[in-house]
PDB file of C-alpha atoms in Angstrom:
ATOM      1  CA  MET W   1     120.804 107.940  77.793  1.00 47.00           C
ATOM      2  CA  ALA W   2     120.449 110.732  80.398  1.00 46.00           C
ATOM      3  CA  TRP W   3     116.784 111.167  79.368  1.00 42.00           C
ATOM      4  CA  ARG W   4     116.102 107.501  79.990  1.00 44.00           C
ATOM      5  CA  ARG W   5     117.529 107.768  83.497  1.00 43.00           C
ATOM      6  CA  LEU W   6     115.469 110.877  84.156  1.00 38.00           C
ATOM      7  CA  ILE W   7     112.279 109.184  82.941  1.00 43.00           C
ATOM      8  CA  ALA W   8     113.050 106.063  85.001  1.00 40.00           C
ATOM      9  CA  ALA W   9     113.689 108.212  88.094  1.00 38.00           C
ATOM     10  CA  ALA W  10     110.430 110.122  87.567  1.00 39.00           C
ATOM     11  CA  ALA W  11     108.519 106.838  87.217  1.00 40.00           C
ATOM     12  CA  LEU W  12     110.103 105.541  90.412  1.00 39.00           C
ATOM     13  CA  VAL W  13     109.181 108.713  92.314  1.00 35.00           C
ATOM     14  CA  GLY W  14     105.602 108.466  90.998  1.00 40.00           C
ATOM     15  CA  ALA W  15     105.323 104.835  92.089  1.00 38.00           C
ATOM     16  CA  ALA W  16     106.651 105.722  95.548  1.00 37.00           C
ATOM     17  CA  ALA W  17     104.107 108.541  95.869  1.00 37.00           C
ATOM     18  CA  ALA W  18     101.263 106.210  94.855  1.00 38.00           C
ATOM     19  CA  ALA W  19     102.404 103.602  97.381  1.00 39.00           C
ATOM     20  CA  SER W  20     102.589 106.276 100.091  1.00 37.00           C
ATOM     21  CA  ALA W  21      99.058 107.397  99.322  1.00 38.00           C
ATOM     22  CA  LEU W  22      97.842 103.811  99.649  1.00 40.00           C
ATOM     23  CA  VAL W  23      99.645 103.279 102.963  1.00 41.00           C
ATOM     24  CA  LEU W  24      98.489 106.652 104.282  1.00 38.00           C
ATOM     25  CA  GLY W  25      94.883 105.948 103.414  1.00 38.00           C
ATOM     26  CA  GLY W  26      94.854 108.179 100.351  1.00 37.00           C
ATOM     27  CA  THR W  27      94.821 111.319 102.532  1.00 35.00           C
ATOM     28  CA  GLY W  28      98.530 112.123 102.460  1.00 33.00           C
ATOM     29  CA  ARG W  29      98.464 112.043 106.271  1.00 31.00           C
ATOM     30  CA  ALA W  30      99.084 109.011 108.433  1.00 33.00           C
ATOM     31  CA  GLN W  31      96.343 108.284 110.926  1.00 43.00           C
ATOM     32  CA  GLU W  32      97.518 108.141 114.516  1.00 49.00           C
ATOM     33  CA  SER W  33      97.001 104.381 114.630  1.00 68.00           C
ATOM     34  CA  GLY W  34      98.390 103.742 111.146  1.00 91.00           C
ATOM     35  CA  LEU W  35      94.906 102.806 109.956  1.00 95.00           C
ATOM     36  CA  PRO W  36      93.558 104.326 106.747  1.00 96.00           C
ATOM     37  CA  GLY W  37      90.817 106.942 107.081  1.00 95.00           C
ATOM     38  CA  CYS W  38      88.138 104.560 105.782  1.00 96.00           C
ATOM     39  CA  VAL W  39      87.915 102.748 109.155  1.00 95.00           C
ATOM     40  CA  HIS W  40      86.818 104.517 112.308  1.00 91.00           C
ATOM     41  CA  PRO W  41      87.247 102.719 115.640  1.00 93.00           C
ATOM     42  CA  LEU W  42      84.584 104.228 117.883  1.00 87.00           C
ATOM     43  CA  THR W  43      86.055 103.388 121.282  1.00 93.00           C
ATOM     44  CA  HIS W  44      89.087 101.685 122.753  1.00 96.00           C
ATOM     45  CA  VAL W  45      88.809  98.328 124.495  1.00 96.00           C
ATOM     46  CA  ALA W  46      91.826  96.934 126.343  1.00 95.00           C
ATOM     47  CA  LEU W  47      92.745  93.272 126.127  1.00 95.00           C
ATOM     48  CA  PRO W  48      92.632  91.332 129.400  1.00 95.00           C
ATOM     49  CA  ALA W  49      95.754  90.627 131.413  1.00 95.00           C
ATOM     50  CA  ALA W  50      95.518  86.988 130.237  1.00 93.00           C
ATOM     51  CA  LEU W  51      96.466  88.224 126.728  1.00 95.00           C
ATOM     52  CA  ALA W  52      99.261  90.552 127.863  1.00 95.00           C
ATOM     53  CA  ARG W  53     101.830  88.341 126.081  1.00 96.00           C
ATOM     54  CA  PHE W  54      99.765  88.013 122.875  1.00 98.00           C
ATOM     55  CA  PRO W  55     101.833  89.761 120.164  1.00 97.00           C
ATOM     56  CA  LEU W  56      99.952  92.152 117.888  1.00 97.00           C
ATOM     57  CA  PRO W  57     101.014  94.041 114.754  1.00 97.00           C
ATOM     58  CA  THR W  58     101.857  97.708 115.323  1.00 96.00           C
ATOM     59  CA  GLY W  59      98.776  99.907 115.120  1.00 95.00           C
ATOM     60  CA  THR W  60      96.297  97.221 116.210  1.00 96.00           C
ATOM     61  CA  THR W  61      93.358  98.692 118.083  1.00 96.00           C
ATOM     62  CA  PHE W  62      90.341  97.008 119.678  1.00 97.00           C
ATOM     63  CA  ASP W  63      86.947  98.675 119.882  1.00 97.00           C
ATOM     64  CA  ASP W  64      84.511  95.912 120.893  1.00 97.00           C
ATOM     65  CA  ARG W  65      84.215  93.090 123.421  1.00 98.00           C
ATOM     66  CA  GLN W  66      81.452  90.464 123.454  1.00 97.00           C
ATOM     67  CA  ALA W  67      80.751  87.310 125.422  1.00 98.00           C
ATOM     68  CA  LYS W  68      79.662  84.535 123.071  1.00 96.00           C
ATOM     69  CA  TYR W  69      79.722  80.724 123.113  1.00 93.00           C
ATOM     70  CA  GLY W  70      81.745  80.668 126.338  1.00 96.00           C
ATOM     71  CA  TYR W  71      84.437  82.957 124.897  1.00 97.00           C
ATOM     72  CA  THR W  72      85.164  86.637 125.228  1.00 98.00           C
ATOM     73  CA  ILE W  73      85.677  88.002 121.717  1.00 98.00           C
ATOM     74  CA  TYR W  74      87.733  91.162 121.201  1.00 98.00           C
ATOM     75  CA  SER W  75      87.248  92.878 117.833  1.00 98.00           C
ATOM     76  CA  GLY W  76      89.160  95.697 116.208  1.00 98.00           C
ATOM     77  CA  TYR W  77      91.407  96.749 113.347  1.00 98.00           C
ATOM     78  CA  VAL W  78      94.930  96.139 112.093  1.00 97.00           C
ATOM     79  CA  PRO W  79      96.678  98.327 109.513  1.00 97.00           C
ATOM     80  CA  GLY W  80      98.159  96.411 106.592  1.00 97.00           C
ATOM     81  CA  ALA W  81      97.424  93.417 104.409  1.00 97.00           C
ATOM     82  CA  ILE W  82      96.453  89.793 105.068  1.00 97.00           C
ATOM     83  CA  ASN W  83      99.748  88.049 104.308  1.00 97.00           C
ATOM     84  CA  PRO W  84     101.992  90.258 106.479  1.00 97.00           C
ATOM     85  CA  ALA W  85      99.478  90.195 109.357  1.00 98.00           C
ATOM     86  CA  ARG W  86      99.144  86.399 109.107  1.00 98.00           C
ATOM     87  CA  ASP W  87     102.923  85.953 108.921  1.00 98.00           C
ATOM     88  CA  PHE W  88     103.372  88.227 111.941  1.00 98.00           C
ATOM     89  CA  LEU W  89     100.939  86.228 114.075  1.00 98.00           C
ATOM     90  CA  VAL W  90     102.125  82.812 112.882  1.00 98.00           C
ATOM     91  CA  GLY W  91     105.747  83.797 113.524  1.00 97.00           C
ATOM     92  CA  ARG W  92     105.374  85.724 116.768  1.00 98.00           C
ATOM     93  CA  LEU W  93     102.805  83.685 118.692  1.00 98.00           C
ATOM     94  CA  PRO W  94     105.063  80.604 119.102  1.00 98.00           C
ATOM     95  CA  ALA W  95     107.979  82.857 120.032  1.00 97.00           C
ATOM     96  CA  ALA W  96     105.771  84.410 122.740  1.00 98.00           C
ATOM     97  CA  GLY W  97     104.909  80.985 124.191  1.00 98.00           C
ATOM     98  CA  PHE W  98     101.632  80.261 122.391  1.00 98.00           C
ATOM     99  CA  ARG W  99     101.088  77.006 120.510  1.00 98.00           C
ATOM    100  CA  LEU W 100      99.200  77.312 117.229  1.00 98.00           C
ATOM    101  CA  GLY W 101      96.477  74.838 116.309  1.00 98.00           C
ATOM    102  CA  ALA W 102      94.433  74.291 113.172  1.00 97.00           C
ATOM    103  CA  GLY W 103      94.250  77.296 110.901  1.00 97.00           C
ATOM    104  CA  ASP W 104      93.286  78.463 107.455  1.00 96.00           C
ATOM    105  CA  SER W 105      94.372  81.223 105.122  1.00 96.00           C
ATOM    106  CA  GLU W 106      92.717  82.607 102.020  1.00 96.00           C
ATOM    107  CA  SER W 107      93.201  85.735  99.943  1.00 96.00           C
ATOM    108  CA  ALA W 108      90.995  87.912 102.171  1.00 97.00           C
ATOM    109  CA  GLU W 109      91.299  86.253 105.601  1.00 98.00           C
ATOM    110  CA  ALA W 110      93.449  84.115 107.863  1.00 98.00           C
ATOM    111  CA  GLU W 111      92.709  82.391 111.160  1.00 98.00           C
ATOM    112  CA  ALA W 112      94.107  79.858 113.605  1.00 98.00           C
ATOM    113  CA  ALA W 113      93.555  78.391 117.037  1.00 98.00           C
ATOM    114  CA  TYR W 114      96.041  79.174 119.803  1.00 98.00           C
ATOM    115  CA  ARG W 115      96.801  77.974 123.323  1.00 98.00           C
ATOM    116  CA  GLY W 116      99.265  79.170 125.915  1.00 97.00           C
ATOM    117  CA  HIS W 117      99.819  81.041 129.182  1.00 96.00           C
ATOM    118  CA  GLY W 118      96.632  79.528 130.622  1.00 96.00           C
ATOM    119  CA  VAL W 119      94.310  80.675 127.814  1.00 97.00           C
ATOM    120  CA  ARG W 120      93.043  79.274 124.550  1.00 98.00           C
ATOM    121  CA  GLY W 121      90.994  80.503 121.645  1.00 98.00           C
ATOM    122  CA  ARG W 122      91.139  81.604 118.002  1.00 98.00           C
ATOM    123  CA  TRP W 123      92.347  84.663 116.138  1.00 98.00           C
ATOM    124  CA  LYS W 124      91.120  85.868 112.758  1.00 98.00           C
ATOM    125  CA  VAL W 125      92.139  88.715 110.455  1.00 98.00           C
ATOM    126  CA  ARG W 126      90.000  89.725 107.489  1.00 98.00           C
ATOM    127  CA  ALA W 127      90.365  92.401 104.803  1.00 98.00           C
ATOM    128  CA  VAL W 128      87.962  95.333 105.068  1.00 98.00           C
ATOM    129  CA  ALA W 129      86.067  95.511 101.760  1.00 96.00           C
ATOM    130  CA  GLY W 130      86.615  98.798  99.968  1.00 97.00           C
ATOM    131  CA  CYS W 131      89.320  99.920 102.406  1.00 97.00           C
ATOM    132  CA  PRO W 132      92.811  98.915 101.241  1.00 96.00           C
ATOM    133  CA  GLY W 133      95.322  98.801 104.064  1.00 97.00           C
ATOM    134  CA  ALA W 134      92.835  97.853 106.772  1.00 98.00           C
ATOM    135  CA  LEU W 135      91.980  94.511 108.321  1.00 98.00           C
ATOM    136  CA  THR W 136      89.558  93.500 111.017  1.00 98.00           C
ATOM    137  CA  ILE W 137      90.916  91.351 113.818  1.00 98.00           C
ATOM    138  CA  ARG W 138      89.011  89.139 116.228  1.00 98.00           C
ATOM    139  CA  ILE W 139      90.589  87.328 119.149  1.00 98.00           C
ATOM    140  CA  ALA W 140      88.432  84.852 121.024  1.00 98.00           C
ATOM    141  CA  VAL W 141      89.747  83.849 124.448  1.00 98.00           C
ATOM    142  CA  ARG W 142      88.613  81.367 127.072  1.00 96.00           C
TER     143      ARG W 142
END
């Protein structure tokens, strides 16, 4: 019976180590932003004051800004997986005073429209192919 407990404990420790490696990007070291080592934000772009109340998952970083179709689109990365990131945004945006509009969620991406605090637009998170634990994020604002 003691052997079974020892084997079960060893299996549990092994599973925890494997999960840690996945979360830490397989390097054994957490990146400063919490992102795995397979994504490399090149610069840092700050969100405008109009999105100061827009809640973002911990570790989110933006590295690009473009003007397109009458919107300013901020692009970057979020550590984690689709479902937790989607649930974070869907739960926190209304609590922060933003109203959610039409949205969609699939296994590798989620998106929705938002409006509040004098701005409107869409957000989208998408899994980074070949890089578990990393998502891209785009926030369009007008």
